[in-house]
């Protein structure tokens, strides 16, 4: 070879940076699974007893507390990397086509990942404000019905209260639509990014990705709806 | 057949260009798209106007020279074809046809529809080869090659370097081209020897040329006249990761 590579290090090139996108994306997917699993405890419909236990475990277990920090770092890395790559990509074609037929060769949600991600980010800010801030930075939330002090609420009661507002329910449901489309592209895309493309397994990965995106988003979306309608008491 | 043409005219890379309208009549349905352009240019020359510059060479779908972004897609509306293999019967009489150059900052416009794709050549120069000492011609079967790998390498090698993948990609990424070139060597024992240096050099050069990064939209694969598969991009990524951490 007559030229030594000019840059070195895994993340020095766009492919390397994209790998970080894939890793953090897959990590966020595992987080979604855990989060959805715990939240499903509301469907026990026991007045939130089981759910509050789950919420207490997530709020106090030291391993989970460490993972919470890793999660924040993961989301930040995902977002910063998304920004860096999107800006680099925007620079690669300064004169646009006068006439384009992008739907002839790709899916709209594959092309609008940045927008879908931004909608998810806006949701995350609202969502953290609803639940995470009150647990971490106020003493408004009691671990369970039993050790509730005057003026305190359990996580379950907090949820019921917030989802009384139909506008908030609507925003949550709409955000889950963004999540569904982000994952519809993202799930299989992350495997491709990581280089895991194989004629034997890729069709199964794509199918899993499709159903995962649909199911996880629908599950998340029916939680605020069910709470709002009083189906969950 | 009659067509309303909207064609990008630009004198050179330094001045701005614009879309210009032309009407062309009496076009035979069995003319190729390039022949239609030839007829237009004859007319322009007869009128004393500048003919439209466009690239072409083999006119049989093997050289990769013909380019053009036609009606919103590289090489026009058909899948798996180059512009020279596109015929006017693939359009409807009276249709408006937009004709633009392949657009990417890494492919500067030379004139009108002709763009400079030498960025691809420079990527090839840093690693798109194997180093062998010349001498006696070796027996072709000296080094056994697994048939499945040979087929995949052959598929990758069918890339004609046309640049449609770059033109179609919303990021103007050259990933499909570069991955095809990396794969055609990486899959064969002769290419393994320099595989690590090759992938590092070519991936770096791809960035240096100003191509964007891959977001796996699949537009390149859909528009590639030679059906180069996205699996090559996954292979390039694997090769790059292992080369850069080892
Ligand atoms: C729970 C939240 C999220 C999950 C589970 C998630 C998941 C993913 C996955 C799996 C990918 C595919 C990675 C790859 O192609 O290698 C991805 C890509 C991406 N994500 Fe996210 N993401 C989330 C939040 C966000 C946020 C908040 C943003 C932006 C503000 C964002 C922006 C992007 C962008 C721009 C891409 C790249 C898309 C592409 O290359 O086509 N994501 N995400
Ligand atoms: S990969 Fe396909 S579209 Fe890209 S340069 Fe090669 S032949 Fe052309
Ligand atoms: S002119 Fe050679 S491929 Fe079209």
Coordinates of C-alpha atoms and ligand atoms in Angstrom, one line a residue:
Chain A
X1 CA 0.0 0.0 0.0
X2 CA 1.4 3.4 -0.9
X3 CA -0.4 5.5 1.6
X4 CA -0.5 5.1 5.4
X5 CA -3.8 6.1 6.8
X6 CA -3.8 9.7 7.9
X7 CA -5.9 9.3 11.0
X8 CA -5.8 6.6 13.5
X9 CA -8.2 5.3 16.2
X10 CA -11.5 3.6 15.8
X11 CA -13.6 6.8 16.2
X12 CA -11.5 9.0 13.9
X13 CA -13.5 8.2 10.8
X14 CA -17.2 8.5 10.0
X15 CA -17.6 4.7 10.0
X16 CA -16.1 4.7 13.5
X17 CA -18.4 7.4 14.7
X18 CA -21.4 5.6 13.2
X19 CA -20.4 2.5 15.2
X20 CA -20.9 4.5 18.4
X21 CA -24.3 5.3 17.1
X22 CA -25.1 1.6 16.7
X23 CA -23.7 0.6 20.1
X24 CA -25.6 3.4 22.0
X25 CA -28.7 2.7 20.0
X26 CA -28.7 -1.0 20.9
X27 CA -28.0 -0.1 24.5
X28 CA -31.0 2.2 24.5
X29 CA -33.1 -0.6 23.2
X30 CA -32.1 -2.8 26.1
X31 CA -33.0 0.0 28.4
X32 CA -36.5 0.3 26.7
X33 CA -37.1 -3.4 27.4
X34 CA -36.3 -3.1 31.1
X35 CA -38.3 0.1 31.4
X36 CA -41.3 -1.4 29.7
X37 CA -41.1 -4.6 31.7
X38 CA -41.2 -2.6 35.0
X39 CA -44.0 -0.4 33.8
X40 CA -46.1 -3.4 32.8
X41 CA -46.5 -4.1 36.5
X42 CA -49.3 -1.5 36.5
X43 CA -51.4 -4.0 34.5
X44 CA -51.5 -6.2 37.7
X45 CA -54.3 -3.7 38.5
X46 CA -53.7 -4.0 42.2
X47 CA -53.8 -0.3 43.0
X48 CA -50.1 0.0 42.2
X49 CA -48.7 -2.2 44.9
X50 CA -46.6 -4.3 42.6
X51 CA -45.6 -1.3 40.5
X52 CA -44.5 0.7 43.5
X53 CA -42.3 -2.2 44.5
X54 CA -40.7 -2.2 41.1
X55 CA -40.2 1.5 41.2
X56 CA -38.6 1.3 44.6
X57 CA -36.3 -1.4 43.4
X58 CA -35.3 0.7 40.4
X59 CA -34.8 3.7 42.6
X60 CA -32.7 2.1 45.3
X61 CA -30.8 -0.9 43.8
X62 CA -27.1 0.2 43.6
X63 CA -26.5 -1.6 40.3
X64 CA -29.5 0.1 38.8
X65 CA -28.2 3.5 40.1
X66 CA -24.9 2.9 38.4
X67 CA -26.7 1.9 35.2
X68 CA -28.7 5.1 35.4
X69 CA -25.5 7.1 35.0
X70 CA -24.4 4.8 32.2
X71 CA -27.8 5.4 30.6
X72 CA -27.5 9.1 30.7
X73 CA -24.0 9.0 29.2
X74 CA -25.4 6.6 26.5
X75 CA -28.2 9.0 25.6
X76 CA -25.8 12.0 25.5
X77 CA -23.3 10.1 23.4
X78 CA -26.1 9.0 21.0
X79 CA -27.4 12.6 20.7
X80 CA -24.0 14.2 20.3
X81 CA -22.8 11.6 17.8
X82 CA -26.1 12.0 15.9
X83 CA -25.4 15.8 15.7
X84 CA -21.8 15.3 14.6
X85 CA -22.8 12.8 11.8
X86 CA -25.8 14.7 10.6
X87 CA -23.8 17.9 10.3
X88 CA -21.1 16.2 8.4
X89 CA -23.7 14.6 6.1
X90 CA -25.4 17.9 5.5
X91 CA -22.1 19.3 4.2
X92 CA -21.6 16.7 1.6
X93 CA -24.1 18.1 -0.9
X94 CA -24.2 21.8 -1.0
X95 CA -26.2 22.2 -4.2
X96 CA -29.4 20.3 -3.9
X97 CA -31.3 18.5 -6.7
X98 CA -34.1 20.5 -8.3
X99 CA -36.2 17.4 -8.6
X100 CA -35.9 14.3 -6.4
X101 CA -37.9 11.1 -5.9
X102 CA -36.5 9.8 -2.6
X103 CA -39.5 7.5 -2.0
X104 CA -38.5 5.5 -5.0
X105 CA -35.4 4.1 -3.3
X106 CA -35.8 4.5 0.5
X107 CA -38.3 4.8 3.4
X108 CA -39.2 8.2 4.7
X109 CA -38.5 7.2 8.3
X110 CA -35.0 6.0 7.3
X111 CA -34.3 9.5 6.0
X112 CA -35.8 11.4 8.9
X113 CA -34.1 9.7 11.8
X114 CA -32.7 13.0 13.0
X115 CA -36.1 14.5 13.2
X116 CA -37.7 11.5 14.8
X117 CA -34.8 11.5 17.4
X118 CA -35.4 15.1 18.1
X119 CA -39.1 14.4 18.8
X120 CA -38.0 11.6 21.1
X121 CA -35.6 14.0 22.9
X122 CA -38.3 16.6 23.4
X123 CA -40.5 13.8 24.9
X124 CA -37.6 12.7 27.1
X125 CA -37.3 16.2 28.6
X126 CA -41.0 16.3 29.3
X127 CA -41.0 12.7 30.6
X128 CA -38.0 13.2 33.0
X129 CA -39.6 16.4 34.2
X130 CA -42.8 14.4 35.0
X131 CA -41.2 11.5 36.9
X132 CA -37.5 11.5 37.3
X133 CA -37.0 15.0 38.7
X134 CA -39.7 14.5 41.4
X135 CA -38.1 11.3 42.6
X136 CA -34.6 12.4 42.6
X137 CA -34.8 16.0 43.6
X138 CA -37.9 16.4 45.8
X139 CA -39.2 14.3 48.6
X140 CA -42.6 14.2 47.1
X141 CA -42.5 10.5 46.2
X142 CA -42.9 7.8 48.8
X143 CA -41.7 4.3 48.2
X144 CA -45.0 2.7 49.1
X145 CA -48.4 3.3 50.6
X146 CA -47.1 2.3 54.0
X147 CA -44.2 4.8 54.5
X148 CA -46.1 7.6 52.9
X149 CA -45.7 10.9 54.9
X150 CA -48.3 13.6 54.8
X151 CA -48.3 15.4 51.4
X152 CA -46.4 12.6 49.8
X153 CA -47.6 10.4 46.9
X154 CA -46.5 7.0 45.6
X155 CA -45.1 6.8 42.0
X156 CA -48.3 5.1 41.0
X157 CA -50.5 8.0 42.3
X158 CA -48.1 10.5 40.7
X159 CA -48.7 8.7 37.3
X160 CA -52.5 8.7 37.7
X161 CA -52.4 12.4 38.5
X162 CA -50.3 13.3 35.5
X163 CA -52.3 11.2 33.1
X164 CA -55.5 12.9 34.1
X165 CA -54.6 15.6 31.6
X166 CA -55.7 14.4 28.1
X167 CA -53.1 16.7 26.4
X168 CA -50.3 14.9 28.2
X169 CA -51.7 11.6 27.2
X170 CA -51.8 12.7 23.6
X171 CA -48.2 13.9 23.7
X172 CA -47.1 10.6 25.2
X173 CA -48.9 8.6 22.6
X174 CA -47.7 10.8 19.7
X175 CA -44.1 10.4 21.0
X176 CA -44.5 6.6 21.0
X177 CA -45.3 6.9 17.3
X178 CA -42.0 8.7 16.8
X179 CA -40.3 6.0 18.8
X180 CA -41.9 3.3 16.7
X181 CA -40.6 4.8 13.5
X182 CA -37.2 5.5 14.9
X183 CA -36.8 1.9 15.9
X184 CA -38.4 0.6 12.7
X185 CA -35.3 1.9 10.9
X186 CA -32.9 1.9 13.9
X187 CA -33.2 -1.7 15.2
X188 CA -32.1 -3.4 11.9
X189 CA -29.8 -0.5 11.0
X190 CA -27.8 -0.9 14.2
X191 CA -27.0 -4.6 13.3
X192 CA -26.0 -3.5 9.8
X193 CA -23.8 -0.7 11.3
X194 CA -22.1 -3.2 13.6
X195 CA -21.4 -5.4 10.5
X196 CA -23.8 -8.1 11.6
X197 CA -25.3 -8.8 8.2
X198 CA -25.6 -12.5 7.3
X199 CA -27.9 -14.1 4.8
X200 CA -29.0 -16.7 7.4
X201 CA -29.8 -14.3 10.2
X202 CA -30.6 -10.9 8.7
X203 CA -34.1 -11.7 7.7
X204 CA -34.9 -12.8 11.3
X205 CA -33.2 -9.6 12.6
X206 CA -35.4 -7.5 10.4
X207 CA -38.6 -9.3 11.4
X208 CA -37.7 -9.1 15.1
X209 CA -36.9 -5.4 14.6
X210 CA -40.3 -4.7 13.1
X211 CA -42.3 -6.5 15.8
X212 CA -40.1 -5.1 18.6
X213 CA -40.7 -1.6 17.4
X214 CA -44.5 -2.1 17.1
X215 CA -45.0 -4.0 20.3
X216 CA -42.8 -1.8 22.6
X217 CA -44.4 1.4 21.3
X218 CA -47.9 0.1 21.6
X219 CA -47.3 -1.2 25.1
X220 CA -45.8 2.2 26.2
X221 CA -48.7 4.0 24.5
X222 CA -51.5 2.1 26.1
X223 CA -50.2 2.8 29.7
X224 CA -51.1 6.5 29.8
X225 CA -54.4 5.8 27.9
X226 CA -55.4 3.1 30.3
X227 CA -54.6 5.3 33.3
X228 CA -56.5 8.2 31.8
X229 CA -59.5 6.1 31.1
X230 CA -59.4 4.7 34.6
X231 CA -59.1 1.1 33.4
X232 CA -56.1 0.8 35.8
X233 CA -57.2 1.6 39.3
Chain B
X1 CA -42.3 11.4 -29.3
X2 CA -42.1 14.9 -27.8
X3 CA -40.5 15.9 -24.5
X4 CA -40.1 19.0 -22.4
X5 CA -36.6 18.8 -21.0
X6 CA -35.3 20.7 -18.0
X7 CA -31.6 20.5 -18.1
X8 CA -28.9 21.8 -15.7
X9 CA -26.5 24.1 -17.5
X10 CA -23.3 25.2 -15.9
X11 CA -20.2 26.5 -17.7
X12 CA -17.7 25.3 -15.1
X13 CA -17.2 24.6 -11.4
X14 CA -16.5 28.3 -10.7
X15 CA -19.8 29.8 -11.9
X16 CA -23.3 29.0 -10.7
X17 CA -25.6 26.9 -13.0
X18 CA -29.3 26.8 -13.6
X19 CA -32.1 24.7 -15.0
X20 CA -32.9 25.5 -18.7
X21 CA -36.0 24.4 -20.6
X22 CA -35.8 22.7 -24.0
X23 CA -38.5 21.2 -26.2
X24 CA -37.5 18.2 -28.4
X25 CA -39.7 16.5 -30.9
X26 CA -39.6 13.6 -33.4
X27 CA -37.8 11.3 -31.0
X28 CA -38.0 7.6 -31.8
X29 CA -39.2 5.5 -28.9
X30 CA -36.4 3.0 -29.4
X31 CA -33.6 5.6 -29.1
X32 CA -31.6 5.4 -26.0
X33 CA -31.6 8.3 -23.6
X34 CA -28.1 9.2 -24.7
X35 CA -29.1 9.2 -28.3
X36 CA -31.9 11.6 -27.4
X37 CA -29.3 13.8 -25.9
X38 CA -27.2 13.5 -29.1
X39 CA -30.2 14.7 -31.2
X40 CA -30.7 17.6 -28.8
X41 CA -27.0 18.5 -29.1
X42 CA -27.2 18.3 -33.0
X43 CA -30.1 20.8 -32.8
X44 CA -28.3 23.1 -30.4
X45 CA -25.1 23.1 -32.6
X46 CA -27.2 23.8 -35.7
X47 CA -28.7 26.8 -33.9
X48 CA -25.3 28.0 -32.9
X49 CA -25.9 27.2 -29.2
X50 CA -23.5 25.4 -26.9
X51 CA -24.2 21.6 -26.8
X52 CA -25.0 20.0 -23.4
X53 CA -21.9 18.3 -22.0
X54 CA -22.5 14.8 -20.6
X55 CA -20.4 11.8 -19.9
X56 CA -20.6 8.5 -21.9
X57 CA -18.3 5.9 -23.3
X58 CA -19.2 2.3 -23.8
X59 CA -22.9 2.8 -24.3
X60 CA -23.5 -0.8 -23.3
X61 CA -23.7 -0.6 -19.5
X62 CA -20.2 -1.7 -18.6
X63 CA -18.0 1.3 -18.3
X64 CA -19.8 3.4 -15.7
X65 CA -19.2 6.7 -17.5
X66 CA -22.8 7.8 -18.3
X67 CA -24.3 9.5 -15.3
X68 CA -27.2 12.0 -15.1
X69 CA -29.9 12.3 -12.5
X70 CA -33.1 11.8 -14.5
X71 CA -36.5 12.7 -13.2
X72 CA -35.3 12.6 -9.6
X73 CA -33.3 9.4 -9.8
X74 CA -29.7 8.5 -10.8
X75 CA -29.8 6.8 -14.3
X76 CA -33.5 7.4 -14.5
X77 CA -36.7 5.5 -13.6
X78 CA -35.6 1.9 -14.2
X79 CA -33.9 -0.3 -11.7
X80 CA -30.6 -2.0 -12.5
X81 CA -29.8 0.1 -15.6
X82 CA -27.3 2.8 -16.6
X83 CA -28.4 5.8 -18.6
X84 CA -27.1 4.3 -21.8
X85 CA -29.4 1.3 -21.3
X86 CA -32.5 3.6 -20.7
X87 CA -34.8 4.0 -23.7
X88 CA -37.2 6.7 -24.6
X89 CA -40.1 4.1 -24.6
X90 CA -39.6 4.1 -20.8
X91 CA -41.1 7.7 -20.8
X92 CA -44.5 8.9 -21.9
X93 CA -45.1 11.2 -24.9
X94 CA -45.2 14.8 -23.8
X95 CA -43.5 14.1 -20.5
X96 CA -41.4 16.7 -18.7
X97 CA -38.0 15.2 -17.9
X98 CA -35.6 16.8 -15.4
X99 CA -32.0 16.1 -16.2
X100 CA -29.4 17.0 -13.6
X101 CA -25.8 16.1 -12.8
X102 CA -24.9 13.6 -10.1
X103 CA -24.7 15.9 -7.1
X104 CA -22.1 15.6 -4.4
X105 CA -19.4 18.0 -3.2
X106 CA -16.9 15.2 -3.8
X107 CA -18.0 15.1 -7.5
X108 CA -17.4 18.7 -8.6
X109 CA -19.1 19.7 -11.9
X110 CA -16.9 20.0 -14.9
X111 CA -19.6 21.3 -17.2
X112 CA -23.3 20.9 -17.4
X113 CA -24.0 17.2 -16.7
X114 CA -20.4 16.0 -16.6
X115 CA -19.0 15.6 -13.1
X116 CA -15.5 14.8 -11.9
X117 CA -15.5 11.4 -10.3
X118 CA -11.7 11.2 -9.8
X119 CA -12.4 11.0 -6.0
X120 CA -13.1 7.3 -6.7
X121 CA -9.8 6.9 -8.5
X122 CA -7.9 8.4 -5.5
X123 CA -9.7 6.0 -3.2
X124 CA -8.6 3.2 -5.4
X125 CA -5.1 4.5 -5.5
X126 CA -4.6 4.2 -1.8
X127 CA -5.7 0.5 -1.6
X128 CA -7.8 -0.8 -4.4
X129 CA -5.2 -3.3 -5.6
X130 CA -3.0 -6.2 -4.5
X131 CA 0.8 -5.9 -4.5
X132 CA 2.4 -8.7 -6.5
X133 CA 5.9 -9.1 -8.0
X134 CA 5.7 -9.5 -11.7
X135 CA 7.4 -12.6 -13.2
X136 CA 6.2 -15.9 -14.6
X137 CA 2.5 -16.2 -15.1
X138 CA 1.1 -18.3 -12.2
X139 CA -1.2 -21.2 -12.7
X140 CA -4.7 -19.8 -12.1
X141 CA -5.6 -22.5 -9.6
X142 CA -2.5 -22.4 -7.5
X143 CA -4.4 -20.8 -4.6
X144 CA -7.6 -22.6 -3.9
X145 CA -10.6 -20.3 -3.4
X146 CA -13.9 -21.3 -1.8
X147 CA -16.6 -21.2 -4.4
X148 CA -19.1 -19.2 -2.3
X149 CA -16.4 -16.6 -1.5
X150 CA -15.4 -16.5 -5.2
X151 CA -19.0 -15.8 -6.2
X152 CA -19.4 -13.0 -3.6
X153 CA -16.1 -11.4 -4.6
X154 CA -17.2 -11.6 -8.3
X155 CA -20.5 -9.9 -7.3
X156 CA -18.6 -7.1 -5.5
X157 CA -16.2 -6.8 -8.5
X158 CA -19.1 -6.1 -10.8
X159 CA -19.2 -2.5 -9.5
X160 CA -18.5 -0.2 -12.5
X161 CA -17.6 2.9 -10.4
X162 CA -20.5 4.9 -11.8
X163 CA -21.2 6.9 -8.7
X164 CA -25.0 6.4 -8.7
X165 CA -24.8 5.2 -5.1
X166 CA -23.3 8.6 -4.1
X167 CA -25.8 10.5 -6.3
X168 CA -28.8 8.6 -4.7
X169 CA -27.6 8.8 -1.1
X170 CA -29.1 11.7 1.0
X171 CA -25.6 12.0 2.6
X172 CA -23.7 11.6 -0.7
X173 CA -21.9 8.7 0.9
X174 CA -19.6 6.5 -1.1
X175 CA -20.0 3.5 1.2
X176 CA -21.5 1.2 -1.4
X177 CA -18.7 1.8 -3.9
X178 CA -15.9 1.6 -1.3
X179 CA -17.3 -1.4 0.3
X180 CA -17.6 -3.2 -3.0
X181 CA -14.0 -2.5 -3.8
X182 CA -12.8 -3.6 -0.3
X183 CA -15.0 -6.7 -0.4
X184 CA -13.7 -7.9 -3.8
X185 CA -10.2 -8.2 -2.2
X186 CA -11.2 -9.1 1.3
X187 CA -13.0 -12.2 0.2
X188 CA -10.0 -13.7 -1.6
X189 CA -6.8 -15.1 -0.1
X190 CA -4.7 -12.9 -2.4
X191 CA -6.4 -9.8 -1.0
X192 CA -6.2 -10.9 2.7
X193 CA -2.5 -10.1 2.9
X194 CA -3.0 -6.4 2.8
X195 CA -6.6 -6.3 4.0
X196 CA -5.9 -4.3 7.1
X197 CA -3.9 -1.5 5.5
X198 CA -6.3 -1.5 2.6
X199 CA -9.5 -0.9 4.6
X200 CA -7.9 1.8 6.8
X201 CA -6.4 3.6 3.9
X202 CA -9.6 3.5 1.7
X203 CA -11.9 4.5 4.5
X204 CA -9.7 7.4 5.5
X205 CA -9.5 8.5 1.9
X206 CA -13.3 8.3 1.5
X207 CA -13.6 10.7 4.4
X208 CA -10.9 13.0 3.1
X209 CA -12.7 13.3 -0.2
X210 CA -15.7 14.7 1.6
X211 CA -18.3 11.9 1.1
X212 CA -20.9 11.7 3.9
X213 CA -21.4 8.7 6.2
X214 CA -23.8 5.8 5.8
X215 CA -27.2 5.9 7.5
X216 CA -28.4 2.6 6.0
X217 CA -31.3 4.1 4.1
X218 CA -30.6 1.6 1.3
X219 CA -31.0 4.1 -1.5
X220 CA -27.6 3.2 -3.0
X221 CA -28.5 -0.5 -3.3
X222 CA -31.8 0.3 -4.9
X223 CA -30.2 2.6 -7.5
X224 CA -27.1 0.6 -8.2
X225 CA -27.1 -0.5 -11.8
X226 CA -25.1 -3.6 -10.9
X227 CA -27.1 -4.7 -7.9
X228 CA -24.2 -4.3 -5.4
X229 CA -25.5 -5.5 -2.0
X230 CA -25.6 -3.6 1.3
X231 CA -24.0 -6.7 2.8
X232 CA -20.7 -5.3 1.4
X233 CA -21.1 -2.2 3.6
X234 CA -21.5 -4.5 6.7
X235 CA -18.4 -6.3 5.6
X236 CA -16.5 -3.1 5.2
X237 CA -17.5 -2.0 8.7
X238 CA -16.4 -5.4 10.2
X239 CA -13.1 -5.1 8.3
X240 CA -12.6 -1.5 9.5
X241 CA -13.4 -2.2 13.2
X242 CA -11.1 -5.2 13.4
X243 CA -8.3 -3.4 11.5
X244 CA -8.5 -0.3 13.7
X245 CA -8.4 -2.1 17.0
X246 CA -5.8 -4.7 16.1
Ligands
LIG1 C1 -34.9 5.7 23.7 C2 -34.4 6.5 22.8 C3 -33.7 6.0 21.6 C4 -33.5 4.8 21.1 C5 -33.9 3.4 21.6 C6 -32.7 5.0 19.9 C7 -32.3 3.9 19.0 C8 -31.6 4.1 17.9 C9 -31.0 3.0 17.1 C10 -31.1 1.6 17.4 C11 -30.4 3.6 16.1 C12 -29.7 2.9 14.9 C13 -28.2 3.0 15.0 C14 -27.5 2.6 13.8 O1 -28.1 2.8 12.7 O2 -26.4 2.1 13.8 C15 -30.5 5.0 16.2 C16 -30.0 5.9 15.3 C17 -30.1 7.3 15.4 N1 -30.7 8.0 16.4 FE1 -31.6 7.1 18.0 N2 -32.5 6.3 19.6 C18 -33.1 7.0 20.7 C19 -33.1 8.3 20.9 C20 -32.6 9.3 20.0 C21 -32.5 10.7 20.2 C22 -33.0 11.4 21.5 C23 -31.9 11.2 19.1 C24 -31.6 12.6 18.7 C25 -31.8 13.7 19.3 C26 -31.7 10.2 18.2 C27 -31.1 10.3 16.9 C28 -30.7 9.3 16.1 C29 -30.0 9.5 14.9 C30 -29.8 10.8 14.1 C31 -29.7 8.2 14.4 C32 -28.9 7.9 13.2 C33 -29.8 7.5 12.1 C34 -29.2 7.1 10.9 O3 -27.9 6.9 10.9 O4 -29.9 6.9 10.0 N3 -32.0 9.0 18.8 N4 -31.2 5.3 17.3
LIG2 S1 -21.7 0.4 -6.1 FE1 -23.2 0.4 -7.9 S2 -23.9 2.5 -8.0 FE2 -22.0 2.5 -6.7 S3 -20.4 3.0 -8.1 FE3 -20.5 0.7 -8.0 S4 -21.9 0.1 -9.7 FE4 -22.2 2.4 -9.4
LIG3 S1 -21.8 4.7 -21.2 FE1 -20.7 3.0 -20.3 S2 -22.1 2.4 -18.8 FE2 -23.3 3.9 -19.8

